[in-house]
Amino acid sequence: MNRPRMRTFAWLVLLLFGAAPAGAEEIRKPIVVGIDEAYPPHQFRDAQGRPAGFDVDLFRAVADEVGLEYEMELGPWPLLRKRLENGEIDLNPGVFRTPLRERHFDFTTATVWVHHAIFVREDSPVESRQDLRGSSVLVNRGGYHDDRIQEEHLPVKRIVAETPEETLVRLAAGEGEAAVLLNTQGLYFIRKHRLGNIRSLGVPLDKPELRFAVPEDRAELLLALNDGLARVRERGTYDRIYDHWFGVLKPQGPWSTSWGRALLAGLGLIALLLIASAAWSAALRRRVEARTRELRESEENRQRLQGQLLQAQKMEALGQLAAGISHDFNNLLTVIIGGASTVLGQMETRGRAHPLLAQVLRAGEAGADLTRQLLA
């Protein structure tokens, strides 16, 4: 365990058991919180000149939980860093922990996990982390990667800007070959300044954590801050603050602008009209098909009935023809039967009946019966 961590651990143990080292100071009221005026969306000066950002809102929530009285002072990070080292201010709510900084500050638990990214112009030769070797890189003065380049003697040509915003603006204007800053900040500044010639390489350069930083030997304040951070996480306050600041920093497409939203709304209305028109057309087509089917069935019924009527008329005509023929044939048979009966009677009276005449009479009577059946 390194020296700063051992010191913090000792303070925590003594405080938990109700004691403190000699010379321990109580938390002064109010504590002075230094806020970086140009580190959005974490810390910055808003349009009304007030402190704003994720780190600021998170600290306020922590202070409310543990009852800390405070006042905030805005300033550039290099100045705030010196004042924090000298104990002139009591806290900055968003500092990366590095070996160099651990010599002067104590840190709370992590407040947010972020990652730095490499931003380049469209014409930059830098396409990967390996390409940074020997390249000219813009960094924020006193920032995390400014410290790393100096501490680790990284093989890059360091170009120092006073703020993260300045690094990206100067890169867009043609200076340097790349810039290293927080991915969230890069997206924020690209959108703010409409830097169409700047893009992120996408691959995280590292994944450090931001923390609250206090001057060394401020264990009581450190303990209160850690307690407050635990409480805001338990209550869900942390998640609401995170969503407020980082839920809107996703890369924006054309639909995010006012004209894009208007166009999207127009396309939505057109799509709605097309859907309604298609539904109406489908309903109309179904009605037409149903009506056509009804008419077709009606026409088939008409043709069937017409055929039945024509058949009935044919049968009626045939019946009338058969009736007429039968009537006429019956008249002929009546004459034949009457004549045959008369002749047969006369011949029987004289005793000279002829067998063939009797057959003629029987055939005539059989024909008369058949005619009556046809007429029926």
Short mmCIF file of C-alpha atoms in Angstrom, two decimals:
data_model
loop_
_atom_site.label_atom_id
_atom_site.label_comp_id
_atom_site.label_asym_id
_atom_site.label_seq_id
_atom_site.Cartn_x
_atom_site.Cartn_y
_atom_site.Cartn_z
CA MET A 1 0.00 0.00 0.00
CA ASN A 2 1.50 3.40 -0.98
CA ARG A 3 1.94 6.27 1.46
CA PRO A 4 -1.21 8.31 0.58
CA ARG A 5 -3.41 5.22 0.82
CA MET A 6 -1.88 4.22 4.14
CA ARG A 7 -2.48 7.71 5.50
CA THR A 8 -6.11 7.68 4.38
CA PHE A 9 -6.63 4.20 5.81
CA ALA A 10 -5.23 5.29 9.18
CA TRP A 11 -7.53 8.29 9.30
CA LEU A 12 -10.56 6.13 8.52
CA VAL A 13 -9.69 3.58 11.23
CA LEU A 14 -9.18 6.25 13.87
CA LEU A 15 -12.38 8.05 12.90
CA LEU A 16 -14.40 4.84 12.99
CA PHE A 17 -13.20 4.20 16.54
CA GLY A 18 -13.95 7.72 17.68
CA ALA A 19 -10.45 9.14 17.72
CA ALA A 20 -8.37 11.33 15.47
CA PRO A 21 -4.69 12.08 15.23
CA ALA A 22 -3.29 15.00 17.11
CA GLY A 23 -3.84 18.23 15.27
CA ALA A 24 -6.90 16.93 13.42
CA GLU A 25 -9.18 19.69 12.26
CA GLU A 26 -12.94 19.60 12.02
CA ILE A 27 -14.53 20.32 8.67
CA ARG A 28 -14.50 24.05 8.30
CA LYS A 29 -17.70 25.84 7.41
CA PRO A 30 -18.25 26.54 4.67
CA ILE A 31 -15.86 24.43 2.64
CA VAL A 32 -14.51 26.00 -0.53
CA VAL A 33 -15.13 23.97 -3.68
CA GLY A 34 -13.08 24.81 -6.74
CA ILE A 35 -14.86 24.27 -10.07
CA ASP A 36 -13.07 24.12 -13.42
CA GLU A 37 -14.68 26.78 -15.58
CA ALA A 38 -13.93 25.00 -18.88
CA TYR A 39 -14.35 21.24 -18.45
CA PRO A 40 -17.83 20.45 -19.79
CA PRO A 41 -19.93 18.42 -19.34
CA HIS A 42 -18.30 17.65 -15.97
CA GLN A 43 -17.50 21.16 -14.70
CA PHE A 44 -17.96 24.48 -16.45
CA ARG A 45 -19.30 28.03 -16.25
CA ASP A 46 -22.80 28.16 -17.73
CA ALA A 47 -24.34 31.02 -19.72
CA GLN A 48 -25.36 32.79 -16.49
CA GLY A 49 -21.85 32.51 -15.09
CA ARG A 50 -22.76 29.81 -12.55
CA PRO A 51 -21.04 26.46 -11.86
CA ALA A 52 -22.67 23.61 -13.80
CA GLY A 53 -22.00 20.05 -14.90
CA PHE A 54 -22.18 16.45 -13.76
CA ASP A 55 -19.48 16.82 -11.08
CA VAL A 56 -21.16 19.94 -9.71
CA ASP A 57 -24.61 18.37 -9.44
CA LEU A 58 -23.16 15.22 -7.89
CA PHE A 59 -21.29 17.20 -5.24
CA ARG A 60 -24.40 19.21 -4.39
CA ALA A 61 -26.36 15.98 -3.90
CA VAL A 62 -23.59 14.60 -1.66
CA ALA A 63 -23.45 17.83 0.36
CA ASP A 64 -27.22 17.72 0.89
CA GLU A 65 -26.99 14.13 2.13
CA VAL A 66 -24.32 14.78 4.78
CA GLY A 67 -25.12 18.40 5.61
CA LEU A 68 -21.99 20.09 4.24
CA GLU A 69 -21.98 23.86 3.98
CA TYR A 70 -20.03 25.07 0.96
CA GLU A 71 -19.30 27.84 -1.48
CA MET A 72 -18.08 27.38 -5.05
CA GLU A 73 -15.34 29.26 -6.87
CA LEU A 74 -14.84 29.03 -10.63
CA GLY A 75 -11.42 29.20 -12.25
CA PRO A 76 -9.02 27.59 -14.73
CA TRP A 77 -7.77 24.12 -13.82
CA PRO A 78 -4.05 24.94 -13.48
CA LEU A 79 -4.86 27.62 -10.90
CA LEU A 80 -7.36 25.41 -9.08
CA ARG A 81 -4.81 22.62 -8.94
CA LYS A 82 -2.23 24.86 -7.26
CA ARG A 83 -4.79 26.21 -4.79
CA LEU A 84 -5.90 22.68 -3.96
CA GLU A 85 -2.31 21.61 -3.36
CA ASN A 86 -1.79 24.63 -1.07
CA GLY A 87 -5.00 23.98 0.86
CA GLU A 88 -6.58 27.27 -0.23
CA ILE A 89 -9.59 25.33 -1.47
CA ASP A 90 -10.97 22.17 0.10
CA LEU A 91 -12.24 20.16 -2.81
CA ASN A 92 -12.52 19.61 -6.53
CA PRO A 93 -15.29 17.14 -7.47
CA GLY A 94 -13.70 15.68 -10.62
CA VAL A 95 -10.00 14.74 -10.61
CA PHE A 96 -8.18 11.75 -12.09
CA ARG A 97 -5.94 9.95 -9.62
CA THR A 98 -2.33 9.63 -10.79
CA PRO A 99 0.89 8.85 -8.89
CA LEU A 100 1.93 12.50 -9.17
CA ARG A 101 -1.36 13.77 -7.80
CA GLU A 102 -1.39 11.25 -4.95
CA ARG A 103 1.59 13.12 -3.52
CA HIS A 104 -0.63 16.11 -2.83
CA PHE A 105 -4.26 14.94 -2.76
CA ASP A 106 -6.45 12.31 -1.17
CA PHE A 107 -9.27 10.83 -3.23
CA THR A 108 -12.77 9.49 -2.63
CA THR A 109 -14.15 6.38 -4.23
CA ALA A 110 -14.71 6.68 -8.00
CA THR A 111 -17.57 8.94 -9.02
CA VAL A 112 -17.74 8.11 -12.72
CA TRP A 113 -15.89 5.83 -15.14
CA VAL A 114 -14.93 7.59 -18.34
CA HIS A 115 -12.49 7.08 -21.17
CA HIS A 116 -10.22 9.28 -23.18
CA ALA A 117 -10.28 9.08 -26.94
CA ILE A 118 -8.09 10.16 -29.82
CA PHE A 119 -9.68 12.82 -32.02
CA VAL A 120 -8.28 13.55 -35.48
CA ARG A 121 -9.04 15.61 -38.56
CA GLU A 122 -10.30 13.83 -41.63
CA ASP A 123 -6.91 14.39 -43.32
CA SER A 124 -4.83 13.24 -40.33
CA PRO A 125 -2.32 10.38 -40.83
CA VAL A 126 -3.15 9.09 -37.33
CA GLU A 127 -5.44 6.05 -37.57
CA SER A 128 -4.58 4.15 -34.37
CA ARG A 129 -2.91 4.49 -30.97
CA GLN A 130 0.36 3.26 -32.46
CA ASP A 131 0.31 6.14 -34.95
CA LEU A 132 0.59 8.65 -32.07
CA ARG A 133 4.29 7.80 -31.70
CA GLY A 134 6.21 10.80 -33.04
CA SER A 135 3.00 12.72 -33.84
CA SER A 136 2.10 16.19 -32.60
CA VAL A 137 -0.68 15.81 -29.99
CA LEU A 138 -2.80 18.54 -28.42
CA VAL A 139 -3.46 18.11 -24.67
CA ASN A 140 -5.01 20.19 -21.91
CA ARG A 141 -2.43 21.94 -19.73
CA GLY A 142 -2.18 20.12 -16.41
CA GLY A 143 -4.68 17.52 -17.54
CA TYR A 144 -4.49 13.76 -17.14
CA HIS A 145 -2.61 13.10 -20.39
CA ASP A 146 -0.39 16.15 -20.00
CA ASP A 147 0.78 14.60 -16.71
CA ARG A 148 1.19 11.15 -18.31
CA ILE A 149 3.24 12.46 -21.23
CA GLN A 150 5.63 14.23 -18.85
CA GLU A 151 5.76 11.51 -16.18
CA GLU A 152 6.17 8.59 -18.56
CA HIS A 153 8.17 10.45 -21.24
CA LEU A 154 5.85 9.27 -23.97
CA PRO A 155 7.27 9.64 -27.52
CA VAL A 156 4.90 12.34 -28.77
CA LYS A 157 5.26 16.01 -29.64
CA ARG A 158 3.25 17.69 -26.88
CA ILE A 159 1.20 20.77 -27.81
CA VAL A 160 -0.37 22.40 -24.76
CA ALA A 161 -3.78 24.10 -24.85
CA GLU A 162 -5.31 25.93 -21.92
CA THR A 163 -8.65 24.08 -22.01
CA PRO A 164 -10.03 20.83 -23.47
CA GLU A 165 -12.24 22.91 -25.74
CA GLU A 166 -9.21 24.75 -27.10
CA THR A 167 -7.49 21.46 -27.97
CA LEU A 168 -10.30 20.43 -30.31
CA VAL A 169 -10.84 23.88 -31.82
CA ARG A 170 -7.14 24.23 -32.59
CA LEU A 171 -7.06 20.73 -34.05
CA ALA A 172 -10.01 21.57 -36.32
CA ALA A 173 -8.18 24.73 -37.44
CA GLY A 174 -5.24 22.65 -38.69
CA GLU A 175 -2.85 22.59 -35.74
CA GLY A 176 -1.34 19.26 -34.67
CA GLU A 177 -2.22 15.82 -35.92
CA ALA A 178 -4.41 14.60 -33.04
CA ALA A 179 -5.95 15.63 -29.73
CA VAL A 180 -6.54 13.54 -26.63
CA LEU A 181 -9.47 14.33 -24.35
CA LEU A 182 -12.51 12.75 -22.78
CA ASN A 183 -14.82 11.12 -25.29
CA THR A 184 -17.83 12.88 -23.72
CA GLN A 185 -16.07 16.24 -24.02
CA GLY A 186 -15.10 15.62 -27.62
CA LEU A 187 -18.68 14.85 -28.59
CA TYR A 188 -19.86 17.91 -26.65
CA PHE A 189 -17.44 20.30 -28.41
CA ILE A 190 -17.97 18.80 -31.89
CA ARG A 191 -21.68 19.43 -31.51
CA LYS A 192 -21.23 22.86 -29.94
CA HIS A 193 -18.85 24.19 -32.62
CA ARG A 194 -20.14 22.03 -35.49
CA LEU A 195 -16.68 20.66 -36.21
CA GLY A 196 -17.52 18.63 -39.27
CA ASN A 197 -13.89 17.81 -40.04
CA ILE A 198 -13.22 16.15 -36.65
CA ARG A 199 -13.87 12.53 -35.77
CA SER A 200 -13.02 10.11 -32.97
CA LEU A 201 -10.99 6.98 -33.68
CA GLY A 202 -13.58 5.21 -31.50
CA VAL A 203 -11.25 2.90 -29.54
CA PRO A 204 -10.89 3.98 -25.87
CA LEU A 205 -7.37 5.16 -25.09
CA ASP A 206 -7.79 4.32 -21.38
CA LYS A 207 -10.55 3.97 -18.80
CA PRO A 208 -9.70 6.06 -15.71
CA GLU A 209 -12.14 7.14 -12.99
CA LEU A 210 -12.94 10.66 -11.84
CA ARG A 211 -13.01 11.20 -8.08
CA PHE A 212 -13.48 13.96 -5.53
CA ALA A 213 -10.02 15.24 -4.56
CA VAL A 214 -9.16 16.96 -1.25
CA PRO A 215 -5.83 18.18 0.14
CA GLU A 216 -3.92 15.53 2.03
CA ASP A 217 -4.67 14.97 5.73
CA ARG A 218 -8.38 15.88 5.37
CA ALA A 219 -9.65 12.45 6.41
CA GLU A 220 -12.80 13.71 8.13
CA LEU A 221 -13.92 15.52 4.99
CA LEU A 222 -12.96 12.49 2.89
CA LEU A 223 -15.03 10.22 5.12
CA ALA A 224 -18.07 12.52 4.86
CA LEU A 225 -17.76 12.64 1.08
CA ASN A 226 -17.55 8.86 0.72
CA ASP A 227 -20.55 8.50 3.00
CA GLY A 228 -22.53 10.97 0.88
CA LEU A 229 -21.55 9.20 -2.36
CA ALA A 230 -22.79 5.90 -0.98
CA ARG A 231 -26.10 7.51 0.01
CA VAL A 232 -26.79 9.16 -3.35
CA ARG A 233 -26.15 5.85 -5.08
CA GLU A 234 -28.51 4.00 -2.75
CA ARG A 235 -31.29 6.57 -3.24
CA GLY A 236 -31.02 6.52 -7.05
CA THR A 237 -29.99 10.20 -7.15
CA TYR A 238 -26.72 9.30 -8.84
CA ASP A 239 -28.49 7.56 -11.74
CA ARG A 240 -30.78 10.54 -12.33
CA ILE A 241 -27.82 12.95 -12.43
CA TYR A 242 -25.87 10.64 -14.76
CA ASP A 243 -28.77 10.28 -17.20
CA HIS A 244 -29.32 14.03 -17.20
CA TRP A 245 -25.76 14.84 -18.25
CA PHE A 246 -24.61 11.86 -20.27
CA GLY A 247 -27.85 10.51 -21.71
CA VAL A 248 -27.86 13.40 -24.21
CA LEU A 249 -24.22 13.22 -25.31
CA LYS A 250 -24.58 10.41 -27.81
CA PRO A 251 -23.47 11.35 -31.33
CA GLN A 252 -26.24 13.27 -32.98
CA GLY A 253 -27.53 12.44 -36.43
CA PRO A 254 -29.40 14.73 -38.82
CA TRP A 255 -32.66 14.05 -36.97
CA SER A 256 -31.37 15.83 -33.86
CA THR A 257 -31.50 19.32 -35.36
CA SER A 258 -34.66 21.41 -35.53
CA TRP A 259 -34.96 21.04 -39.30
CA GLY A 260 -34.21 17.34 -38.96
CA ARG A 261 -36.97 16.91 -36.40
CA ALA A 262 -39.35 18.90 -38.60
CA LEU A 263 -38.44 16.73 -41.59
CA LEU A 264 -38.86 13.61 -39.46
CA ALA A 265 -42.28 14.85 -38.32
CA GLY A 266 -43.23 15.52 -41.95
CA LEU A 267 -42.07 12.08 -43.01
CA GLY A 268 -44.02 10.61 -40.12
CA LEU A 269 -47.16 12.45 -41.24
CA ILE A 270 -46.65 11.30 -44.83
CA ALA A 271 -46.12 7.74 -43.63
CA LEU A 272 -49.29 7.99 -41.54
CA LEU A 273 -51.23 9.28 -44.54
CA LEU A 274 -49.82 6.52 -46.73
CA ILE A 275 -50.80 3.91 -44.16
CA ALA A 276 -54.29 5.39 -43.86
CA SER A 277 -54.59 5.56 -47.67
CA ALA A 278 -53.43 1.94 -48.00
CA ALA A 279 -55.91 0.84 -45.33
CA TRP A 280 -58.73 2.79 -47.02
CA SER A 281 -57.78 1.34 -50.43
CA ALA A 282 -57.71 -2.17 -49.00
CA ALA A 283 -61.13 -1.68 -47.39
CA LEU A 284 -62.51 -0.24 -50.64
CA ARG A 285 -61.03 -3.11 -52.62
CA ARG A 286 -62.65 -5.60 -50.28
CA ARG A 287 -66.00 -3.84 -50.67
CA VAL A 288 -65.67 -3.80 -54.46
CA GLU A 289 -64.72 -7.46 -54.47
CA ALA A 290 -67.68 -8.31 -52.24
CA ARG A 291 -70.06 -6.32 -54.41
CA THR A 292 -68.60 -7.87 -57.57
CA ARG A 293 -69.05 -11.30 -56.04
CA GLU A 294 -72.64 -10.46 -55.16
CA LEU A 295 -73.31 -9.22 -58.69
CA ARG A 296 -71.65 -12.28 -60.16
CA GLU A 297 -73.74 -14.55 -57.97
CA SER A 298 -76.83 -12.53 -58.86
CA GLU A 299 -76.04 -12.84 -62.55
CA GLU A 300 -75.50 -16.58 -62.17
CA ASN A 301 -78.81 -16.86 -60.33
CA ARG A 302 -80.52 -14.81 -63.05
CA GLN A 303 -79.03 -16.99 -65.77
CA ARG A 304 -80.03 -20.13 -63.87
CA LEU A 305 -83.57 -18.88 -63.37
CA GLN A 306 -83.75 -17.79 -66.99
CA GLY A 307 -82.60 -21.25 -68.03
CA GLN A 308 -85.22 -22.84 -65.78
CA LEU A 309 -87.90 -20.55 -67.23
CA LEU A 310 -86.84 -21.39 -70.76
CA GLN A 311 -86.93 -25.10 -69.88
CA ALA A 312 -90.38 -24.69 -68.36
CA GLN A 313 -91.55 -22.86 -71.44
CA LYS A 314 -90.18 -25.67 -73.62
CA MET A 315 -91.91 -28.27 -71.48
CA GLU A 316 -95.14 -26.27 -71.62
CA ALA A 317 -94.92 -26.02 -75.40
CA LEU A 318 -94.13 -29.71 -75.65
CA GLY A 319 -97.04 -30.48 -73.34
CA GLN A 320 -99.36 -28.36 -75.42
CA LEU A 321 -98.09 -30.09 -78.59
CA ALA A 322 -98.51 -33.52 -77.01
CA ALA A 323 -101.98 -32.59 -75.76
CA GLY A 324 -103.02 -31.39 -79.20
CA ILE A 325 -101.68 -34.48 -80.92
CA SER A 326 -103.26 -36.74 -78.31
CA HIS A 327 -106.58 -34.97 -78.65
CA ASP A 328 -106.54 -35.33 -82.42
CA PHE A 329 -105.36 -38.94 -82.18
CA ASN A 330 -108.07 -39.64 -79.64
CA ASN A 331 -110.65 -38.29 -82.06
CA LEU A 332 -109.36 -40.67 -84.74
CA LEU A 333 -109.45 -43.58 -82.34
CA THR A 334 -113.00 -42.66 -81.32
CA VAL A 335 -114.08 -42.92 -84.94
CA ILE A 336 -112.19 -46.22 -85.39
CA ILE A 337 -113.58 -47.73 -82.18
CA GLY A 338 -117.09 -46.50 -82.92
CA GLY A 339 -116.99 -47.83 -86.47
CA ALA A 340 -115.46 -51.18 -85.42
CA SER A 341 -118.05 -51.62 -82.65
CA THR A 342 -120.92 -50.91 -84.97
CA VAL A 343 -119.71 -53.32 -87.67
CA LEU A 344 -118.86 -56.00 -85.12
CA GLY A 345 -122.33 -55.70 -83.54
CA GLN A 346 -124.08 -56.02 -86.86
CA MET A 347 -122.01 -59.03 -87.82
CA GLU A 348 -122.67 -60.76 -84.51
CA THR A 349 -126.37 -60.21 -85.02
CA ARG A 350 -126.18 -62.01 -88.33
CA GLY A 351 -123.90 -64.66 -86.82
CA ARG A 352 -120.93 -63.82 -88.99
CA ALA A 353 -118.37 -62.15 -86.55
CA HIS A 354 -114.84 -61.73 -87.88
CA PRO A 355 -111.83 -62.32 -85.48
CA LEU A 356 -109.70 -59.53 -86.98
CA LEU A 357 -112.43 -57.00 -86.41
CA ALA A 358 -112.46 -57.88 -82.72
CA GLN A 359 -108.67 -57.34 -82.59
CA VAL A 360 -109.07 -53.93 -84.26
CA LEU A 361 -111.62 -52.98 -81.65
CA ARG A 362 -109.32 -54.05 -78.78
CA ALA A 363 -106.33 -52.23 -80.29
CA GLY A 364 -108.41 -49.08 -80.63
CA GLU A 365 -109.52 -49.23 -77.01
CA ALA A 366 -105.86 -49.77 -75.91
CA GLY A 367 -104.83 -46.74 -77.98
CA ALA A 368 -107.59 -44.71 -76.34
CA ASP A 369 -106.25 -45.62 -72.86
CA LEU A 370 -102.73 -44.62 -73.88
CA THR A 371 -104.00 -41.27 -75.18
CA ARG A 372 -105.78 -40.57 -71.90
CA GLN A 373 -102.52 -41.25 -70.03
CA LEU A 374 -100.62 -38.79 -72.30
CA LEU A 375 -103.28 -36.15 -71.70
CA ALA A 376 -103.01 -36.69 -67.94
#
